[in-house]
C-alpha positions as YAML, in Angstrom:
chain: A
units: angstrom
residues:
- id: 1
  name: UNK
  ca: [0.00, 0.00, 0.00]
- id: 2
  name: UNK
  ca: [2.83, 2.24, 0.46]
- id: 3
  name: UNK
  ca: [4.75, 1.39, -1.97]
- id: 4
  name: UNK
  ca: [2.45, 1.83, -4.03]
- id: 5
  name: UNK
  ca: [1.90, 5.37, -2.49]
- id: 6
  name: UNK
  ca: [5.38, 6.28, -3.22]
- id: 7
  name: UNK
  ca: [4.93, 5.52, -6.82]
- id: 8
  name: UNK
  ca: [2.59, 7.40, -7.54]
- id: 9
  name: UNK
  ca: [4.09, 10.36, -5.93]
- id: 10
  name: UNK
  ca: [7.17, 9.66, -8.22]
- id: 11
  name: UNK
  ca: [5.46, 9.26, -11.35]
- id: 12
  name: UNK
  ca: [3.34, 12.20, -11.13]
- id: 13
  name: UNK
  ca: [6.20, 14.54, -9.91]
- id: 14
  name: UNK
  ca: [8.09, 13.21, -13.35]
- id: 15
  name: UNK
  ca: [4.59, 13.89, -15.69]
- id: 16
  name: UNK
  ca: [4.05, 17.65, -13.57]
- id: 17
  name: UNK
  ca: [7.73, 18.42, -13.90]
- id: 18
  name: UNK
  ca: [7.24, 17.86, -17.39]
- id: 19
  name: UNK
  ca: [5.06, 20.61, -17.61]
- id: 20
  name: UNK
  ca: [7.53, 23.04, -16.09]
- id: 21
  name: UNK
  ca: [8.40, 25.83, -18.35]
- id: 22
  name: UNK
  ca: [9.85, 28.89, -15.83]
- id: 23
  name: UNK
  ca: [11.60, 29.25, -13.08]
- id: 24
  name: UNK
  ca: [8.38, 30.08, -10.88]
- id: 25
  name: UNK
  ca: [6.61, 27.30, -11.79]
- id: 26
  name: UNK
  ca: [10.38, 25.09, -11.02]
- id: 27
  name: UNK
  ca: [9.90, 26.27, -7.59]
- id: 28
  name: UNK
  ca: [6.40, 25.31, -6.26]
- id: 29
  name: UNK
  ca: [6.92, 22.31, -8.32]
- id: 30
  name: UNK
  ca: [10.07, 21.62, -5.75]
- id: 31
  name: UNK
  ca: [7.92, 22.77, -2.54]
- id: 32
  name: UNK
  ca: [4.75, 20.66, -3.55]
- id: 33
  name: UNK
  ca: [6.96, 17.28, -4.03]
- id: 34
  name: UNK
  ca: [10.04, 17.83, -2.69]
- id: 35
  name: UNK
  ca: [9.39, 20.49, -0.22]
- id: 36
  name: UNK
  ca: [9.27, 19.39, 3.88]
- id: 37
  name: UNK
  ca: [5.15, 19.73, 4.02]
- id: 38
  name: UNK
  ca: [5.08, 17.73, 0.58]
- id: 39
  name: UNK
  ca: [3.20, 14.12, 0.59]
- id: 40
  name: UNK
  ca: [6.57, 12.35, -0.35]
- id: 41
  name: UNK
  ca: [8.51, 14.18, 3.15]
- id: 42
  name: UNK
  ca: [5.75, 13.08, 5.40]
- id: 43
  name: UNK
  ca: [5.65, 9.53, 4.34]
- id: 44
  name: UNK
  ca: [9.36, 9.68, 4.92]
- id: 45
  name: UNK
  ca: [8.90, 10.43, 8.68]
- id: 46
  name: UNK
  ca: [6.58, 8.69, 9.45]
- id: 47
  name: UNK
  ca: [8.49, 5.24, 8.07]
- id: 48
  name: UNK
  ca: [9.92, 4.72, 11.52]
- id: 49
  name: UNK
  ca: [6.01, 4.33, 12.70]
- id: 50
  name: UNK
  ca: [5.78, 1.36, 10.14]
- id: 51
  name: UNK
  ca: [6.27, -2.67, 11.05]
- id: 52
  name: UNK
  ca: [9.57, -3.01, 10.44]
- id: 53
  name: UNK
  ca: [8.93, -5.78, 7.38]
- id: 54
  name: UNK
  ca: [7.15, -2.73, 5.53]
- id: 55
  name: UNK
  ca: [9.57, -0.45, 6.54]
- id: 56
  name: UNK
  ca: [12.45, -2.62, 4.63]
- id: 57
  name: UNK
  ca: [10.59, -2.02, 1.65]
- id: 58
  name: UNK
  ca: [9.36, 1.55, 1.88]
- id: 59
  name: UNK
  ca: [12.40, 2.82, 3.15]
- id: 60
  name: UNK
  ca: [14.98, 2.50, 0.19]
- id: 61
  name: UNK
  ca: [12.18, 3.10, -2.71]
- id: 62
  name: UNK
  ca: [11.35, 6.51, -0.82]
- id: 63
  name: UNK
  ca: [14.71, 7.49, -0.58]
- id: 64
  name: UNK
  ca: [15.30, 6.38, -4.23]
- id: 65
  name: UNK
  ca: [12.15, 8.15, -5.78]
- id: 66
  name: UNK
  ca: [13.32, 11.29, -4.18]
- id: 67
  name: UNK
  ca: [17.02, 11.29, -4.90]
- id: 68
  name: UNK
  ca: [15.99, 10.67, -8.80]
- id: 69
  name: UNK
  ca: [13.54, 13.37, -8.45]
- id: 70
  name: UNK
  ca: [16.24, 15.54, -7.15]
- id: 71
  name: UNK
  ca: [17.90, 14.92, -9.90]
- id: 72
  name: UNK
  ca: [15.34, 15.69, -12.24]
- id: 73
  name: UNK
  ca: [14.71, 18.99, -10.52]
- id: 74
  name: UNK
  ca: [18.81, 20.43, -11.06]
- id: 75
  name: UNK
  ca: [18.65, 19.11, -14.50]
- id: 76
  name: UNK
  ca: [14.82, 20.89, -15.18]
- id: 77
  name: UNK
  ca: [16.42, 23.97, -13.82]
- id: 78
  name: UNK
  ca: [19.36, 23.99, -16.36]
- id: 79
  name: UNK
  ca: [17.02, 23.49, -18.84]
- id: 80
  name: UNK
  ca: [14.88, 26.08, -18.05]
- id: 81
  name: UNK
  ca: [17.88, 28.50, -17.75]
- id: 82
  name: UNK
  ca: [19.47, 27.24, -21.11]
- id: 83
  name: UNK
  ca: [16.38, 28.31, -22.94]
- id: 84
  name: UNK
  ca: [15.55, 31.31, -21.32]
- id: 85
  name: UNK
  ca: [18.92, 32.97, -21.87]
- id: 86
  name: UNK
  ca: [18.61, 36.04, -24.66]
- id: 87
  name: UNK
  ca: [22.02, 35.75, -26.04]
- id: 88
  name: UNK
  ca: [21.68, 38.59, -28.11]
- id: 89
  name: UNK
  ca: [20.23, 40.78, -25.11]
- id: 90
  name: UNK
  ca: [23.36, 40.05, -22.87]
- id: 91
  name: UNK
  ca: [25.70, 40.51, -25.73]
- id: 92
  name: UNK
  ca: [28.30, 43.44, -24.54]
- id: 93
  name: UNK
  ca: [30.15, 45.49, -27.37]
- id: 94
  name: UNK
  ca: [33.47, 45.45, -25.92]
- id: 95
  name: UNK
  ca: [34.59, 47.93, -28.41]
- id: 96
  name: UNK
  ca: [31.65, 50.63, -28.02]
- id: 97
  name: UNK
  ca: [32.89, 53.40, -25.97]
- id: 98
  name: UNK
  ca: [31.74, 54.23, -22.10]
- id: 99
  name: UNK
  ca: [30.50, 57.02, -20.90]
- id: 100
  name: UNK
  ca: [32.54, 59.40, -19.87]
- id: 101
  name: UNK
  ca: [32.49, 60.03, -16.11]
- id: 102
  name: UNK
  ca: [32.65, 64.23, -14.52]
- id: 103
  name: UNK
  ca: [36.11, 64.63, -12.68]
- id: 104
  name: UNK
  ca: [36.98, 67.36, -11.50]
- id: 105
  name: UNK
  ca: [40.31, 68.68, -11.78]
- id: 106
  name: UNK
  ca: [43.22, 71.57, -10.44]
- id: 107
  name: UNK
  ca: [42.37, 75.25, -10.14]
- id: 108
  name: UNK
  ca: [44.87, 76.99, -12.47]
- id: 109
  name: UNK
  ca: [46.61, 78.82, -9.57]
- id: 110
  name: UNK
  ca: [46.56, 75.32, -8.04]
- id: 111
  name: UNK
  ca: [48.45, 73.69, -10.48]
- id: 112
  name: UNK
  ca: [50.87, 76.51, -10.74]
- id: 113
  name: UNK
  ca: [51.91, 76.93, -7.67]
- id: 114
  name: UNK
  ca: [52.16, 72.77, -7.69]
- id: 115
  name: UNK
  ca: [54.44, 73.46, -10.63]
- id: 116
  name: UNK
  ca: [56.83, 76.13, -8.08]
- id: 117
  name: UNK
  ca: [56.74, 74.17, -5.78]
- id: 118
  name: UNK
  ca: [58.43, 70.96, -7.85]
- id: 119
  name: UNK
  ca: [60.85, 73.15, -9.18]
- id: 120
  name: UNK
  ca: [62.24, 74.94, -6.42]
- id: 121
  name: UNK
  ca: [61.91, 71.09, -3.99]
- id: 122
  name: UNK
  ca: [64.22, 70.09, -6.68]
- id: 123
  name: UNK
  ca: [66.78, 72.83, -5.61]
- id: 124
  name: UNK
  ca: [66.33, 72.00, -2.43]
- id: 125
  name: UNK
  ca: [63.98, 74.38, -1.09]
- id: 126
  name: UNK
  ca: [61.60, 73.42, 1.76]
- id: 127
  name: UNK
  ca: [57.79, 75.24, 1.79]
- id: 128
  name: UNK
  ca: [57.26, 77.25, 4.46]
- id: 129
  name: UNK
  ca: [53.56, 78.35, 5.04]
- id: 130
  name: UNK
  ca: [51.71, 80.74, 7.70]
- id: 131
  name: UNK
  ca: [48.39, 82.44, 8.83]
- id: 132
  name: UNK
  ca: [46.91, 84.31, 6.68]
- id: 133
  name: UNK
  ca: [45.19, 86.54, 9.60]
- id: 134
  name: UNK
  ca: [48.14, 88.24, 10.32]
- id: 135
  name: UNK
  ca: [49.36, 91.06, 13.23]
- id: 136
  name: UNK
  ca: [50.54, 94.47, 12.68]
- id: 137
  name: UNK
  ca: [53.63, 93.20, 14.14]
- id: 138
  name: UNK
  ca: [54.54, 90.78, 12.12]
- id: 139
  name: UNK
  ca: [52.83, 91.93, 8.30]
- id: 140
  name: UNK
  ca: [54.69, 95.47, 9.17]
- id: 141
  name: UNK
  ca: [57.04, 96.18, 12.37]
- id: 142
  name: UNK
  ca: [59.34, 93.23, 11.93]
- id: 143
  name: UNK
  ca: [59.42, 93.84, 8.59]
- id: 144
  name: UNK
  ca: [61.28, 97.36, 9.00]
- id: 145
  name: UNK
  ca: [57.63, 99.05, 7.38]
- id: 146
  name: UNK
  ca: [57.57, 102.81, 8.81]
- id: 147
  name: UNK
  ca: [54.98, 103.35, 11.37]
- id: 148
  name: UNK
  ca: [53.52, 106.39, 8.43]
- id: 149
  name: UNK
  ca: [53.71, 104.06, 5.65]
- id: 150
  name: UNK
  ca: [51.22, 104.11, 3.05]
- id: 151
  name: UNK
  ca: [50.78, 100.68, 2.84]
- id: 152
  name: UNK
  ca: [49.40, 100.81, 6.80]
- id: 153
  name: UNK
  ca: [46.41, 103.25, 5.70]
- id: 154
  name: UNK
  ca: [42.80, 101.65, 5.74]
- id: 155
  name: UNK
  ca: [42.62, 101.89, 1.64]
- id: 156
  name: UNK
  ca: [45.83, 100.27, 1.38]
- id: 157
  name: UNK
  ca: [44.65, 97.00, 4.33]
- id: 158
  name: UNK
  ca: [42.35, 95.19, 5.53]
- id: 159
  name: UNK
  ca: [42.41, 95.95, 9.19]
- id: 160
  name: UNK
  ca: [39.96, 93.71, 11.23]
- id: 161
  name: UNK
  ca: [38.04, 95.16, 14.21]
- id: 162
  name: UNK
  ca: [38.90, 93.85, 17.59]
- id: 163
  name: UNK
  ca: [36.91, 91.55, 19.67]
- id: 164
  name: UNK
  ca: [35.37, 92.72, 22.61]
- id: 165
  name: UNK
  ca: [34.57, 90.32, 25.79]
- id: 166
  name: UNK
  ca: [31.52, 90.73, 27.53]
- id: 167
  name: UNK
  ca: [32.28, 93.16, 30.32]
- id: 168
  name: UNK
  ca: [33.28, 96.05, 27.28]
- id: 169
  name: UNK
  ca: [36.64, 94.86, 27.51]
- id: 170
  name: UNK
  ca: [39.34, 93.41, 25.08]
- id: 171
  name: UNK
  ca: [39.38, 89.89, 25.91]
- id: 172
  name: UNK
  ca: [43.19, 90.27, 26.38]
- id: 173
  name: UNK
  ca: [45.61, 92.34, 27.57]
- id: 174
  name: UNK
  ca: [47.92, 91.81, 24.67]
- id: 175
  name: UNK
  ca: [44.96, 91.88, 22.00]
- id: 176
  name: UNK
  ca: [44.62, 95.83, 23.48]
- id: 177
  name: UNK
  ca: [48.07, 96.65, 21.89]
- id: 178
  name: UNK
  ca: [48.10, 94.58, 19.01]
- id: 179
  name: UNK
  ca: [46.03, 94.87, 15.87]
- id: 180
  name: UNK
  ca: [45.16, 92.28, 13.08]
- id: 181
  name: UNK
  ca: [44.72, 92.64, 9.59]
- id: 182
  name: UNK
  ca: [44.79, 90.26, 6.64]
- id: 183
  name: UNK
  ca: [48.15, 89.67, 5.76]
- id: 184
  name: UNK
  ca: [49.01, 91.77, 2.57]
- id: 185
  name: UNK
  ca: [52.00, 89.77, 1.43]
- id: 186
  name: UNK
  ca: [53.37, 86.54, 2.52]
- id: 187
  name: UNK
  ca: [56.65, 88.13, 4.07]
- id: 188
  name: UNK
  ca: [54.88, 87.30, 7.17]
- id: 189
  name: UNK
  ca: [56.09, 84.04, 7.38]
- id: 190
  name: UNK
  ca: [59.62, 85.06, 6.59]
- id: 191
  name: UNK
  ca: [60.11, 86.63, 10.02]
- id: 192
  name: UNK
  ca: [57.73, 83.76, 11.70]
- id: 193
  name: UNK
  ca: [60.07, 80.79, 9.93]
- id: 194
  name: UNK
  ca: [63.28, 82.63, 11.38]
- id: 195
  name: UNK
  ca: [62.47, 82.45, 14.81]
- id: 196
  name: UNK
  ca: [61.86, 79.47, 14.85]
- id: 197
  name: UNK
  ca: [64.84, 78.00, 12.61]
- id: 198
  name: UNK
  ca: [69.02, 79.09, 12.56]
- id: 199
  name: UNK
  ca: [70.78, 79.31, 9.44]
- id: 200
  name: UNK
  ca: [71.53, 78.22, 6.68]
- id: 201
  name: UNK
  ca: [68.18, 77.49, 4.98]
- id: 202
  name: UNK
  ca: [66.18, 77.92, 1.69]
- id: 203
  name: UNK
  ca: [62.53, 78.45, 1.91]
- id: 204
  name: UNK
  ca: [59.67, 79.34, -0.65]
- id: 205
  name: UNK
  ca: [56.44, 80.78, 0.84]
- id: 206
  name: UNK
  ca: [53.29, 80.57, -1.37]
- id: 207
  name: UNK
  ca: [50.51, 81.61, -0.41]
- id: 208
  name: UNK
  ca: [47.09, 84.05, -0.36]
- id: 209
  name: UNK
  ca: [47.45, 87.28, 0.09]
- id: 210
  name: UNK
  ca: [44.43, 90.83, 0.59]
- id: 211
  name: UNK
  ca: [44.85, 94.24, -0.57]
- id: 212
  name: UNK
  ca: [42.40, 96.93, 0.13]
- id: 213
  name: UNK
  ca: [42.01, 98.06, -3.43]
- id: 214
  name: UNK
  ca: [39.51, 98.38, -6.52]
- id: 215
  name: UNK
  ca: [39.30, 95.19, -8.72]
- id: 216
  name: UNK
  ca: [39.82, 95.87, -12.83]
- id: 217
  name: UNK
  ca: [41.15, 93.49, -15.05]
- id: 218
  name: UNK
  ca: [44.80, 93.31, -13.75]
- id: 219
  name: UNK
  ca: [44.13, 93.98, -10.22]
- id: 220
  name: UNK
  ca: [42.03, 92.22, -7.49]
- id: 221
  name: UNK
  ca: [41.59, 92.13, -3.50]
- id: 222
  name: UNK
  ca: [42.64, 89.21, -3.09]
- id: 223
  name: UNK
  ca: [45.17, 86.99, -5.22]
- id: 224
  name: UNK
  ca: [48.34, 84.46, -4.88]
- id: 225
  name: UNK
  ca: [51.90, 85.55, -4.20]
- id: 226
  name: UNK
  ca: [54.81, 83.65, -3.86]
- id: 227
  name: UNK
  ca: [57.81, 83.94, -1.77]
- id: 228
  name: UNK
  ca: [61.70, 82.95, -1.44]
- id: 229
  name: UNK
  ca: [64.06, 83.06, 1.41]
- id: 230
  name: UNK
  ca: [67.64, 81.98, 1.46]
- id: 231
  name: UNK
  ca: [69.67, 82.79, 4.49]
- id: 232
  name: UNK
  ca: [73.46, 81.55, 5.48]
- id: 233
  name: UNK
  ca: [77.34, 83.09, 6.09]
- id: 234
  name: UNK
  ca: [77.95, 83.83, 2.17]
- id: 235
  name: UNK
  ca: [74.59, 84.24, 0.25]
- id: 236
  name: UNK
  ca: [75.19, 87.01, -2.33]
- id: 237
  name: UNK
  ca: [73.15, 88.52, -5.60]
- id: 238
  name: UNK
  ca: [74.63, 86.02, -7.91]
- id: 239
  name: UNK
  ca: [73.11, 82.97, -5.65]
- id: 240
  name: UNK
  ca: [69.54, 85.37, -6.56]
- id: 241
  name: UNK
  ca: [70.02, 86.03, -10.08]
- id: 242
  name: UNK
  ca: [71.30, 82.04, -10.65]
- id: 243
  name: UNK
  ca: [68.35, 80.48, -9.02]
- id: 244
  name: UNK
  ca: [66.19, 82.75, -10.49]
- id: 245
  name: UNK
  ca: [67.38, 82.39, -13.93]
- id: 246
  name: UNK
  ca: [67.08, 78.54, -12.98]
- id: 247
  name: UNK
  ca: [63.43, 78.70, -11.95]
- id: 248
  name: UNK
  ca: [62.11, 80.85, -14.79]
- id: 249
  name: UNK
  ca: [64.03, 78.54, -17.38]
- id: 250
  name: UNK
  ca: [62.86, 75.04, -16.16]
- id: 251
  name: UNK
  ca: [59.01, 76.93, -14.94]
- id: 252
  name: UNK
  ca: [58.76, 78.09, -18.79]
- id: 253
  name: UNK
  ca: [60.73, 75.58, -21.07]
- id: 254
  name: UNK
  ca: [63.02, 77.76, -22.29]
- id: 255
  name: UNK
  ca: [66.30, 79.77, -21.52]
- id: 256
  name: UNK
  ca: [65.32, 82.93, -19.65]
- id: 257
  name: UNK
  ca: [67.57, 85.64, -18.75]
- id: 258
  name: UNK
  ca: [67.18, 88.03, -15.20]
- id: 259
  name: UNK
  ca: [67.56, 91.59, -15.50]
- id: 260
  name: UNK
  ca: [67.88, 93.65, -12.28]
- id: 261
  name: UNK
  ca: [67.00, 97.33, -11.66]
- id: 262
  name: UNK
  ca: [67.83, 99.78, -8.59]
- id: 263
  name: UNK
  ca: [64.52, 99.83, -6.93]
- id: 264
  name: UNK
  ca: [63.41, 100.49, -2.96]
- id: 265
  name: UNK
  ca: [61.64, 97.76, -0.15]
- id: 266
  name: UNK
  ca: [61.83, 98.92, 3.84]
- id: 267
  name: UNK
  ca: [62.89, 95.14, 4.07]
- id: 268
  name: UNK
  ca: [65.38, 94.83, 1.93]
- id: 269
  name: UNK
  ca: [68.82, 96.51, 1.34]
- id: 270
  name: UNK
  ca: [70.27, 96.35, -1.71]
- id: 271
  name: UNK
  ca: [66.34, 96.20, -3.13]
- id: 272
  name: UNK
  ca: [66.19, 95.47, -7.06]
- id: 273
  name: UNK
  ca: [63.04, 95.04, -9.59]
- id: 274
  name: UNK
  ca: [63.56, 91.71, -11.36]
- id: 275
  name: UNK
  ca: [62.41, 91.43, -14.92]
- id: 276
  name: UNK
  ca: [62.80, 88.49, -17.25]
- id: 277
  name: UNK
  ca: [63.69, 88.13, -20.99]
- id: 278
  name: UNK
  ca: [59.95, 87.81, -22.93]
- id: 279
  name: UNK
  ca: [59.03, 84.49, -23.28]
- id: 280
  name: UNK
  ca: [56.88, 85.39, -26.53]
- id: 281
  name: UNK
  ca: [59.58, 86.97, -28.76]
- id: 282
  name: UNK
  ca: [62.45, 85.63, -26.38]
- id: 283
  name: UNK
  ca: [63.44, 89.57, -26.31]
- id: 284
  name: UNK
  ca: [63.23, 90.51, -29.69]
- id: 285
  name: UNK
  ca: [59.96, 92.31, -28.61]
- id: 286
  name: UNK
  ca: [56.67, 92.35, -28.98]
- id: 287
  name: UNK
  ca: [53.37, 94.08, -28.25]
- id: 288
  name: UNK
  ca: [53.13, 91.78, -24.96]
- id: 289
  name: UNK
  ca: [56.02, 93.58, -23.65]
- id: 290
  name: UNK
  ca: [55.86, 97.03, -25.47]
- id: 291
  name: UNK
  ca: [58.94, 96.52, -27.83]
- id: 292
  name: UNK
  ca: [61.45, 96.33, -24.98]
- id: 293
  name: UNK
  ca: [62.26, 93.00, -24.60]
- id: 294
  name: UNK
  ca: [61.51, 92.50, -21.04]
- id: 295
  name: UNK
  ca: [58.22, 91.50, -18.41]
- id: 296
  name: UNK
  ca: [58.52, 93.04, -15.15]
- id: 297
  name: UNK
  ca: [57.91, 90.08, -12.80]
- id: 298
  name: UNK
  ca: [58.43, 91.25, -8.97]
- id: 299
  name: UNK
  ca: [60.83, 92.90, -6.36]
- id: 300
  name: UNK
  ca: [63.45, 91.39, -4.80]
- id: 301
  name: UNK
  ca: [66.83, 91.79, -2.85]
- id: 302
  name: UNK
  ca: [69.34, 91.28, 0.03]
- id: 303
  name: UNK
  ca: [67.48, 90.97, 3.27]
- id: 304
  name: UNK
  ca: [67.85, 93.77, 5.85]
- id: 305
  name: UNK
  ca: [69.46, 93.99, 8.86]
- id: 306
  name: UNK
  ca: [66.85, 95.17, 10.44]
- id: 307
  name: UNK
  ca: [64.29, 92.29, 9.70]
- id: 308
  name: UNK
  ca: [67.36, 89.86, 10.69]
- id: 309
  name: UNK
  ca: [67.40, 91.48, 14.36]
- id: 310
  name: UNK
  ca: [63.71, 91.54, 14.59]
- id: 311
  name: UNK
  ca: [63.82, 87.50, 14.19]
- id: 312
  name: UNK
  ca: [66.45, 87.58, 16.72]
- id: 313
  name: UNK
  ca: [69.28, 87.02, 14.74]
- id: 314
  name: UNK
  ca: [72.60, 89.16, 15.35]
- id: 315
  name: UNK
  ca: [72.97, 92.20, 13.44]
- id: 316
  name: UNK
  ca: [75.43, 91.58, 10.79]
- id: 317
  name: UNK
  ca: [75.42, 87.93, 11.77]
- id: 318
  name: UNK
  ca: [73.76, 86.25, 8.50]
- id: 319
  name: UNK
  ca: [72.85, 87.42, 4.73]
- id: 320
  name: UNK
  ca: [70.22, 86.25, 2.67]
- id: 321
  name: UNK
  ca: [68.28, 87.35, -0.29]
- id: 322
  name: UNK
  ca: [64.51, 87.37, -0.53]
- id: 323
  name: UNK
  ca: [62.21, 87.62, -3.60]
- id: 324
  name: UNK
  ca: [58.35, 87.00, -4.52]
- id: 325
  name: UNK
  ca: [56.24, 87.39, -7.14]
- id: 326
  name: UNK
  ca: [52.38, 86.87, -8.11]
- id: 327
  name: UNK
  ca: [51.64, 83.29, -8.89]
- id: 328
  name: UNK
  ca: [48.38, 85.00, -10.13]
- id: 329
  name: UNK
  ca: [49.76, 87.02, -12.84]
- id: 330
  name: UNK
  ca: [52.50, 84.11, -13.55]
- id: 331
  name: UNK
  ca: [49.38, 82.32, -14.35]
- id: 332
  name: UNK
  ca: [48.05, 84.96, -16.48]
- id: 333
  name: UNK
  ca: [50.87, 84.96, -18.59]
- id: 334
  name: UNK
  ca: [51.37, 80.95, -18.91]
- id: 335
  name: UNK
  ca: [47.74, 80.86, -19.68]
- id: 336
  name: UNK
  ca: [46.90, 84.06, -21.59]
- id: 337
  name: UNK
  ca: [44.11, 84.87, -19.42]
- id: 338
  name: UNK
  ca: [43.20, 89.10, -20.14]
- id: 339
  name: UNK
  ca: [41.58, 89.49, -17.30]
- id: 340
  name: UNK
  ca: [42.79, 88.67, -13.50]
- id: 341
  name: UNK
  ca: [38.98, 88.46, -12.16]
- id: 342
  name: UNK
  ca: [38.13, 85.37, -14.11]
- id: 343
  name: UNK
  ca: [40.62, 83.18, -12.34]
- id: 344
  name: UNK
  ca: [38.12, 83.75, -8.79]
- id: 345
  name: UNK
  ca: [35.20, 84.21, -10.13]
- id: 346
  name: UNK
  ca: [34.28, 80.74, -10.24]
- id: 347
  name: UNK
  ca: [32.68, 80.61, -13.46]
- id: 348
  name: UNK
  ca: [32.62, 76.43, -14.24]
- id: 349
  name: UNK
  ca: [32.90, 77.40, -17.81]
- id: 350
  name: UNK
  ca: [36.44, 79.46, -17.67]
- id: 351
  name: UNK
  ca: [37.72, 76.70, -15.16]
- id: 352
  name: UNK
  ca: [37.12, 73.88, -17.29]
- id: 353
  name: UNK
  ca: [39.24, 74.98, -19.86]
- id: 354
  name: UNK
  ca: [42.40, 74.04, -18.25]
...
């Protein structure tokens, strides 16, 4: 009786299976005859209930109508998943092309001052950086900057007011006496790095820098300057003009020459105007720079005494040269950008471009 039972159950599993087109349909089939409610699972357990004559018989041809339906079931589901499969639909053109993915990418000023940095780490510069909110002390006073300067006047700075606690007061003593401002070049940090450090060392300083003054299309409040410092027992011009002349050559792919001319800087003594050889008619000249063969580039010169002492340092004890440009008109002229308000204006569009 239940053998007989059992094959039945196998036999119409095998016709129902037959029937099976999907994957769906694979799985009830597999929980109706194979599943642990099915028919074929509870005459399973419940052999051990049987005498044990009928249980000799029942056991192995349950065991042996499910194992083949097993088998039937993996070999139905290949089937099923051979024939469904839309070879053409899953076909991938491995030579199509993607889709390009948005990356975003350096700020021009970014990338040039990368660019100055590489260069002058190759000569064996370290970078030296600082804050840019700055004090009066060290953006003017230690910097040898006359108390009646120009550059100290409101339309010149950007003084910041000072804090006040809530009794009225200053919230220091000290802050009472000293005044902040943002800093207006990054000679700052010259003065900050040599108290901290003794000679000899080589330092470049870029950075951001704020002046107080109307925006056109070469000038704007706020822009990127650069800086170098090189201080030890027998640092001279010609250790300038060389590295310079080094710089310019490897920072524009070509041989540039350094002219200097007498100029004045409270912070420097010897001071000089540096300008290099045009590097559009290599000093033939040109319209860029007015027929004369040269682009003014920055100020530079032997440090002065003065600044030396206010680090601390011995008078007479060390010279060193110090020079800086703006990385924002360097920029400008790598780039041929006409107008000095694009490159913070953050317009996507002008960005993009490089």
């Amino acid at each position: 009786m239940i053998q007989e039972r059992i094959t039945h159950i196998g036999t119409e599993a095998k016709e129902a299976l037959d029937a099976v087109k999907t994957v769906p349909e694979l799985d009830a089939w597999e929980v109706q005859y194979l599943g642990r409610k099915s028919e074929l699972g509870a005459i399973l357990k419940g052999l051990k209930d049987l005498p044990q004559e009928e249980k000799r018989v029942a056991g192995p041809l349950g065991n042996e109508v499910k194992r083949t339906l097993v088998a039937a079931a993996a070999a139905a589901r290949t089937r099923i998943e051979r024939e469904s499969f839309d070879a053409e639909g899953e076909r991938i053109d491995v030579t199509a092309p993607g889709t390009a993915s948005l990356r975003g990418h350096l700020h021009p000023i970014t990338a040039i001052e990368n660019e100055i940095t590489d260069i002058f780490s190759a000569l064996g510069f370290a970078v030296a950086d600082g804050p840019e909110v700055e004090t009066e002390h060290y953006n003017f006073d230690a910097l040898n900057v006359p108390a009646d300067h120009p550059a100290r006047d409101m339309q010149d700075t950007f003084w910041l007011a000072s804090q006040k606690s809530s009794e009225g007061g200053l919230q220091e003593e000290k802050q009472q006496a000293e005044r902040y401002l943002l800093r207006t070049h990054t000679s700052p940090v010259q003065v900050r790095y040599m108290e901290r450090h003794t000679p000899p060392f080589r330092i470049i300083i870029p950075g951001r820098v704020f002046r107080n003054e109307s925006t056109d299309a070469s000038h704007e409040h706020t822009f990127h300057q650069f800086e170098c410092l090189m201080v030890g027992d027998d640092v001279t011009v010609a250790n300038f003009k060389w590295i310079a002349e080094t710089f310019f050559s490897r920072f524009f792919e070509k041989s540039v020459t350094v002219r200097l001319r007498p100029s004045f800087f409270p912070f420097t003594e010897p001071s000089f105007e540096f300008d290099i050889s045009c590097t559009l008619c290599d000093g033939t000249g040109c319209s860029v720079c007015k027929n004369s063969g040269w682009l003014e580039i920055g100020g530079a010169g032997m440090v002065h005494q003065k600044v030396f002492q206010a680090a601390g340092y011995e008078r007479g004890q060390y010279q060193g040269f110090a020079w800086g440009f703006g990385i924002t008109r360097l920029a400008m002229m790598k780039y041929k950008i006409a107008d000095i308000r694009s490159l913070l204006a953050g317009d996507l569009r002008f960005i993009r471009q490089f």
